[in-house]
Short mmCIF file of N, CA, C and O in Angstrom, two decimals:
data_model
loop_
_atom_site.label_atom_id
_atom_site.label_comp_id
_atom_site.label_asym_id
_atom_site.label_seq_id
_atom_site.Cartn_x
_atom_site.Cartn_y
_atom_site.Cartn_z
N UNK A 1 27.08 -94.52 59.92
CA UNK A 1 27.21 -93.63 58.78
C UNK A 1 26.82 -94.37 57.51
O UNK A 1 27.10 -95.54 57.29
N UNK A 2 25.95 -93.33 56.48
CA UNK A 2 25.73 -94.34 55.43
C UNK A 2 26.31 -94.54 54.31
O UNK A 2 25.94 -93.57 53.65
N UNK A 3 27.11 -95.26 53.53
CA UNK A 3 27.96 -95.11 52.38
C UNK A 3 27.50 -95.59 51.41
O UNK A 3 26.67 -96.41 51.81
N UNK A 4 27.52 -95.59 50.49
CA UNK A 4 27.19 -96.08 49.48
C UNK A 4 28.06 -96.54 48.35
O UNK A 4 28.80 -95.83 47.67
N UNK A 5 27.85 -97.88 48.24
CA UNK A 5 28.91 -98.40 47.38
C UNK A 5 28.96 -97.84 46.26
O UNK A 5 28.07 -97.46 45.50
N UNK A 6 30.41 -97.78 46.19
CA UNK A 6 30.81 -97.01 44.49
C UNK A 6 32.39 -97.61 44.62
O UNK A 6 32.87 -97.89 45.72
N UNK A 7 33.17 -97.76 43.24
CA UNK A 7 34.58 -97.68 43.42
C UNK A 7 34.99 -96.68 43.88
O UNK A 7 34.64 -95.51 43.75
N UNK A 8 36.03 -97.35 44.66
CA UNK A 8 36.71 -96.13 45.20
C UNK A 8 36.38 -95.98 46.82
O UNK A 8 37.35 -95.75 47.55
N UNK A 9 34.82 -96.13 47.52
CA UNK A 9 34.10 -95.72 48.63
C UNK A 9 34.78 -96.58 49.31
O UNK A 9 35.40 -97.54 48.85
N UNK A 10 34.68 -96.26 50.45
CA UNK A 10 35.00 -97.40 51.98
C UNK A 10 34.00 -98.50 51.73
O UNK A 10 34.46 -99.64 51.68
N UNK A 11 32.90 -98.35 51.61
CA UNK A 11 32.37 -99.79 51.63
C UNK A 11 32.10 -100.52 50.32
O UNK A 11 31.13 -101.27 50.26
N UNK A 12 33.03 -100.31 49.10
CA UNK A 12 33.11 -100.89 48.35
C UNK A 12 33.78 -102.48 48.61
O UNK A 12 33.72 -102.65 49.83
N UNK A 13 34.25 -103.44 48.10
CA UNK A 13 34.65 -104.37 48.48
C UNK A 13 35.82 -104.35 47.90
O UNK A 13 35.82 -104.16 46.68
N UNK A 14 37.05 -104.54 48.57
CA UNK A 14 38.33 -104.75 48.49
C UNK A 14 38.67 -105.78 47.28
O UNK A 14 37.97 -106.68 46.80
N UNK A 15 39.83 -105.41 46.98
CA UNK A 15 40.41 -105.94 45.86
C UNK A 15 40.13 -107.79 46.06
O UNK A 15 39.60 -108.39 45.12
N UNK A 16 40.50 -108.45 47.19
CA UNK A 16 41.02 -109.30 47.84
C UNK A 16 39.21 -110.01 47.76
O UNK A 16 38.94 -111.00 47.08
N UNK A 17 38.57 -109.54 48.28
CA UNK A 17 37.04 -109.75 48.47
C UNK A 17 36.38 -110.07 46.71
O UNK A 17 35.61 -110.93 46.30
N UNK A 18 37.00 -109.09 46.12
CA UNK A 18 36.20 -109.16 44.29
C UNK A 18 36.99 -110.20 43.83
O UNK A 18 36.40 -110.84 42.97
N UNK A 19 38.07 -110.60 44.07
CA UNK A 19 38.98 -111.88 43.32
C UNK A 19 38.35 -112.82 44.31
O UNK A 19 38.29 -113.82 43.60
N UNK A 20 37.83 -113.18 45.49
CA UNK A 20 37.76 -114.23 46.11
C UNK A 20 35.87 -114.61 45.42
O UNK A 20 35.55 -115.74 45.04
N UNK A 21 35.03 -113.55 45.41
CA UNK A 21 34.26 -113.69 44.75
C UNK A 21 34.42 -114.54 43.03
O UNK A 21 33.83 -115.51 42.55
N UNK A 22 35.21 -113.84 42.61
CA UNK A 22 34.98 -114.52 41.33
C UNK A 22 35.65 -115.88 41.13
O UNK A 22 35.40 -116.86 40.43
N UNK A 23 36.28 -115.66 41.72
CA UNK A 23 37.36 -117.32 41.84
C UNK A 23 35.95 -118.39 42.08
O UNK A 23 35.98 -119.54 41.65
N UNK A 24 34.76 -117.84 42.78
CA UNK A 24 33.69 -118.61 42.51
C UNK A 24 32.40 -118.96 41.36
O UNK A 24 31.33 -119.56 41.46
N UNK A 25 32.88 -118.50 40.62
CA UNK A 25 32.29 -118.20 39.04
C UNK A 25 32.42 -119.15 38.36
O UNK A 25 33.54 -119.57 38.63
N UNK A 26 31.84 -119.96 37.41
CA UNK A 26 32.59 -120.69 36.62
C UNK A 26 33.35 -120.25 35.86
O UNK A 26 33.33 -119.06 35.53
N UNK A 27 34.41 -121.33 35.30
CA UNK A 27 34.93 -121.04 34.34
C UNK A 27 35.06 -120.24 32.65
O UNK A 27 35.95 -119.74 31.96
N UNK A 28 33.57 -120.50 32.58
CA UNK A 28 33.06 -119.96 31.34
C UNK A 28 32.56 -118.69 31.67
O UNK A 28 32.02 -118.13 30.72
N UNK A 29 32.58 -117.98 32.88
CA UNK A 29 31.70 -116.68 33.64
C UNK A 29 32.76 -115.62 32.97
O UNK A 29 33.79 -116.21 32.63
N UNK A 30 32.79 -114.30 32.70
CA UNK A 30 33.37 -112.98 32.17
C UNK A 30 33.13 -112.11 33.84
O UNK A 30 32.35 -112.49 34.72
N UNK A 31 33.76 -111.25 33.88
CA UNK A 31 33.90 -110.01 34.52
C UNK A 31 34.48 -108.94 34.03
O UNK A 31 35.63 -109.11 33.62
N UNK A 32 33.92 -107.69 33.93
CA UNK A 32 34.74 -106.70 32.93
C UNK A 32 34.51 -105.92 33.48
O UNK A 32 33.42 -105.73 34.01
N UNK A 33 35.83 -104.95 33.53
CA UNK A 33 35.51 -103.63 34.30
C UNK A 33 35.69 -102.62 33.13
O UNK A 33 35.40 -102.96 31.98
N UNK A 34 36.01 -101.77 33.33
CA UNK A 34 35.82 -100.55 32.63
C UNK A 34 37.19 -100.38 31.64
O UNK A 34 37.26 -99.90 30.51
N UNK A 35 38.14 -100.89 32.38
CA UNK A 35 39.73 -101.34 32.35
C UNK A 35 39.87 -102.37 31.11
O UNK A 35 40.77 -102.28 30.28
N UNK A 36 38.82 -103.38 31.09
CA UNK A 36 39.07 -104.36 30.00
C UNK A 36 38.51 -103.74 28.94
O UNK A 36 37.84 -102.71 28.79
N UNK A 37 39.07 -104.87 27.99
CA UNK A 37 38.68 -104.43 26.19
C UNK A 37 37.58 -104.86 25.99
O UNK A 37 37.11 -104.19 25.08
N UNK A 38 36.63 -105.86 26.44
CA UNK A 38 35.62 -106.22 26.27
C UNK A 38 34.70 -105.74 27.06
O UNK A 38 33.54 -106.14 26.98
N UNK A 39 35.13 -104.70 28.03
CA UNK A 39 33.76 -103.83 28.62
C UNK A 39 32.92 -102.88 27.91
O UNK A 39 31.71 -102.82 28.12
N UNK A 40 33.59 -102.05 26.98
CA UNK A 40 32.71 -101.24 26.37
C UNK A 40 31.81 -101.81 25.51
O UNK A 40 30.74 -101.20 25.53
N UNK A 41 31.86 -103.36 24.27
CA UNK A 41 31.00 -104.42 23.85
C UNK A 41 29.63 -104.44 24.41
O UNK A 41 28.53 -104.27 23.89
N UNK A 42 30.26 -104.87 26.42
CA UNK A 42 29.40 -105.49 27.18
C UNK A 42 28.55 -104.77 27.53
O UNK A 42 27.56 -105.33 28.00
N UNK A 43 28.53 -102.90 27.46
CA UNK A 43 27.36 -101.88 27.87
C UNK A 43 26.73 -101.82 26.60
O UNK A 43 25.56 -101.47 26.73
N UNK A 44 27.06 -102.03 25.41
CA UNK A 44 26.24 -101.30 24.34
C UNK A 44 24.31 -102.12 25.14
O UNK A 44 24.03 -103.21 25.64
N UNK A 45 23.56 -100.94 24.88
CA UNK A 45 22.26 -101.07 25.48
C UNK A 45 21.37 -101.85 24.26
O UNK A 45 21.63 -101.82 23.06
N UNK A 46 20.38 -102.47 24.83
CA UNK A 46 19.36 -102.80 23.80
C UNK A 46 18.27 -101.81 23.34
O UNK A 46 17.55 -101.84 22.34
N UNK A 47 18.34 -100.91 24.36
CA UNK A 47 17.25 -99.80 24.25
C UNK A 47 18.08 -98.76 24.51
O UNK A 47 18.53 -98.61 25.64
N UNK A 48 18.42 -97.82 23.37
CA UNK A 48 18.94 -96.90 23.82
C UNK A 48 18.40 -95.43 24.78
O UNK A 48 18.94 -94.39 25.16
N UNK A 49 17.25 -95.95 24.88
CA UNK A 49 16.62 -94.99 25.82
C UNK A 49 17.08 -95.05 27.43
O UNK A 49 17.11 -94.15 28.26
N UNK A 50 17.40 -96.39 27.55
CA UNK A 50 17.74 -96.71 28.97
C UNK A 50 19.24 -96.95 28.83
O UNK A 50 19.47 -98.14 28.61
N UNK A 51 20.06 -96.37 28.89
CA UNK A 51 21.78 -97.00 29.13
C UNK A 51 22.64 -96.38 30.48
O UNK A 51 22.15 -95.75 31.41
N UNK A 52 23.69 -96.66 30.34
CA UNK A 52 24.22 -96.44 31.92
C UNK A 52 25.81 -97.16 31.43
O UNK A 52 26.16 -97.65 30.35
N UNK A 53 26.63 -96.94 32.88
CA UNK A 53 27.92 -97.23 32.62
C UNK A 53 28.01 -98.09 33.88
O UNK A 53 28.56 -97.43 34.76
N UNK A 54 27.65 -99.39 34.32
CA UNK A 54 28.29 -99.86 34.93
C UNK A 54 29.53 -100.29 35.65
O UNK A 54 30.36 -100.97 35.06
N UNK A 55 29.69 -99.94 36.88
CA UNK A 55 31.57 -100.21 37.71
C UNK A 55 32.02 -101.69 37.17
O UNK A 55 33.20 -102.03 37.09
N UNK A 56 30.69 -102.70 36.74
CA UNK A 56 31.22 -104.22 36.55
C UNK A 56 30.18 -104.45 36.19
O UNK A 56 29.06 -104.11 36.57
N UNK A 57 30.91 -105.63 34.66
CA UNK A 57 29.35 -106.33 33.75
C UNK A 57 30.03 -108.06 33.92
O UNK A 57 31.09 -108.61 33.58
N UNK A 58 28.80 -108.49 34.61
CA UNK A 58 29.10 -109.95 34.84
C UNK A 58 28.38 -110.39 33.72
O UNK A 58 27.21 -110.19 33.42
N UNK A 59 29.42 -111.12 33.04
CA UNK A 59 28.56 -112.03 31.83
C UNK A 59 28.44 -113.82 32.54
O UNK A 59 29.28 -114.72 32.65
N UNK A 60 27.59 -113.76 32.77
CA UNK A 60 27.32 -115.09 33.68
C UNK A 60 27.10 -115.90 32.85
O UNK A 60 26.52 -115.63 31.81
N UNK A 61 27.73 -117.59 33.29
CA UNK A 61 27.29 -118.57 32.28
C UNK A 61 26.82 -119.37 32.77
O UNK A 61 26.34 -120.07 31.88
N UNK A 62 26.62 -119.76 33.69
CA UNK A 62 25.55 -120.53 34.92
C UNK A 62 24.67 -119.46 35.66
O UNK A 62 24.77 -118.27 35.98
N UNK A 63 23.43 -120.87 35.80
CA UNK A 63 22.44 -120.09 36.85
C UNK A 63 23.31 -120.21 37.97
O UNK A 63 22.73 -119.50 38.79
N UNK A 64 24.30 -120.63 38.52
CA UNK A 64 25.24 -120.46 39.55
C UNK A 64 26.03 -119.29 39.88
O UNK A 64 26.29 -118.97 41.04
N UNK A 65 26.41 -118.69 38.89
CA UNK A 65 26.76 -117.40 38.46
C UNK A 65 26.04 -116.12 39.00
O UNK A 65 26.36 -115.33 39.89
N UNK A 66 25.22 -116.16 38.38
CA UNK A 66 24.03 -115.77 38.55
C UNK A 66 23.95 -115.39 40.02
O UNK A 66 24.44 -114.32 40.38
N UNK A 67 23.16 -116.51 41.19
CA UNK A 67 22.82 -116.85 42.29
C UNK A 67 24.27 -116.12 42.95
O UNK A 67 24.14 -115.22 43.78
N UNK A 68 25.81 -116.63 42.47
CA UNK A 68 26.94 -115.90 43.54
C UNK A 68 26.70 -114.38 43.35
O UNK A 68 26.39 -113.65 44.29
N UNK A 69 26.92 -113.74 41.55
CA UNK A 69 26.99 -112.71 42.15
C UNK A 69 25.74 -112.17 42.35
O UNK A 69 26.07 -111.00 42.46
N UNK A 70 24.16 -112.18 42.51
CA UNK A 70 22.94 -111.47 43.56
C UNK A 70 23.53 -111.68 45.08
O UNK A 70 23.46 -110.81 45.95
N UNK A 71 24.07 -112.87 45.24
CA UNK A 71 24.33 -112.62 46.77
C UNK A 71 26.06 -112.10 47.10
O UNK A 71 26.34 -111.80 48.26
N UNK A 72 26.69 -112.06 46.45
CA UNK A 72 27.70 -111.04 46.83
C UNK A 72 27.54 -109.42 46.35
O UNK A 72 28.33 -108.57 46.76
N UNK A 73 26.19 -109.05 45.24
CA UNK A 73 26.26 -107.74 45.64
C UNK A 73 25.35 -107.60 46.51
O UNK A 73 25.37 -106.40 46.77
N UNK A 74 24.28 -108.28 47.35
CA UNK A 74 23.42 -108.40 48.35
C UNK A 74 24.26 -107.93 49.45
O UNK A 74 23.91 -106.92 50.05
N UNK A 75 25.44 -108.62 49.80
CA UNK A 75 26.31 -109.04 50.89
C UNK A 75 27.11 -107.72 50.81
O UNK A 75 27.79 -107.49 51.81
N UNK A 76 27.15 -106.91 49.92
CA UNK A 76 27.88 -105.66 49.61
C UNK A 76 26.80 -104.45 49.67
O UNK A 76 27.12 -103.27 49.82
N UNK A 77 25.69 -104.83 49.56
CA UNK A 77 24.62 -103.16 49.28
C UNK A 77 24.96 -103.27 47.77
O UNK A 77 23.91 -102.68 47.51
N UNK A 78 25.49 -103.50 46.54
CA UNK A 78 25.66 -103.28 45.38
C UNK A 78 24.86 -103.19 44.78
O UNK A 78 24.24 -104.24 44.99
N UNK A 79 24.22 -102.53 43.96
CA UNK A 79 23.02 -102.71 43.12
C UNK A 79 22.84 -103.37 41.65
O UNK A 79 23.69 -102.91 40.88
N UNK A 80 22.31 -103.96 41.26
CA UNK A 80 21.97 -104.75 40.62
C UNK A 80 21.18 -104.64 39.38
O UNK A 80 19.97 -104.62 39.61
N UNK A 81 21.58 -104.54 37.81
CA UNK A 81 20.53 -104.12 36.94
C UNK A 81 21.29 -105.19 35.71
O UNK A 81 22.49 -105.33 35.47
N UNK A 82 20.15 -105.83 35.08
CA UNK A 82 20.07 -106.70 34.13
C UNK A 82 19.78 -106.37 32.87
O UNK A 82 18.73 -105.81 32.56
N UNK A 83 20.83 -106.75 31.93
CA UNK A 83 20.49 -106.89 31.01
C UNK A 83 19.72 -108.04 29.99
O UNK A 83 19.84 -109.26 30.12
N UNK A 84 18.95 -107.40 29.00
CA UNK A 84 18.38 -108.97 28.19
C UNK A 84 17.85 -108.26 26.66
O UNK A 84 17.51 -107.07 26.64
N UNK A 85 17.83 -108.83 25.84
CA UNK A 85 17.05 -108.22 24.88
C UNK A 85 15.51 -107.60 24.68
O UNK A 85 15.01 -106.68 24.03
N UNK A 86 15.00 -108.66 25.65
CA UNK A 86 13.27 -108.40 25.95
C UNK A 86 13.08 -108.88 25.36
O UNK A 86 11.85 -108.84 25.49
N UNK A 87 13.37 -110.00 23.94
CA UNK A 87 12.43 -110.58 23.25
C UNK A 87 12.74 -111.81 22.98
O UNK A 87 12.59 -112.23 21.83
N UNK A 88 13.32 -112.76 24.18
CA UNK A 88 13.75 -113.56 23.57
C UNK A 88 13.25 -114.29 24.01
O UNK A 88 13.41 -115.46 23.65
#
């Protein structure tokens, strides 16, 4: 059957699974859900033509960061969209 990750879905990743993930982050790494005070900051768009509400904004501070979470939302089906200014 095919599911598709979302909060909430069966094949989302368990509470237990998203803390064991980030516990691999550095120290200086952010995670914000929708729940924190610094999530709504973390969506404002650079282009307001393109915006969206992300389930989770990883503010990564290593290319290590980075590399865990592509392969834990890999390892999940999660999809994946980046932010950047474009001009920097």
């Amino acid at each position: 059957t095919f599911c598709l990750p979302t909060p909430g879905s069966t094949c989302w990743p368990s509470s237990e699974e998203m803390s064991k993930w980030q516990m691999t982050l550095s120290p200086a790494a952010n995670v914000y859900s929708p729940f924190d005070v610094a999530y709504s900051p973390a969506i404002v768009p650079m282009n307001f033509l393109k915006t969206g509400t992300p389930a989770y904004v990883v503010d990564a501070a290593t290319t290590g960061d980075l590399v865990k979470t592509v392969q834990f939302a890999a390892a999940h089906r999660i999809r994946v969209v980046t932010k950047c200014s474009g001009h920097d």
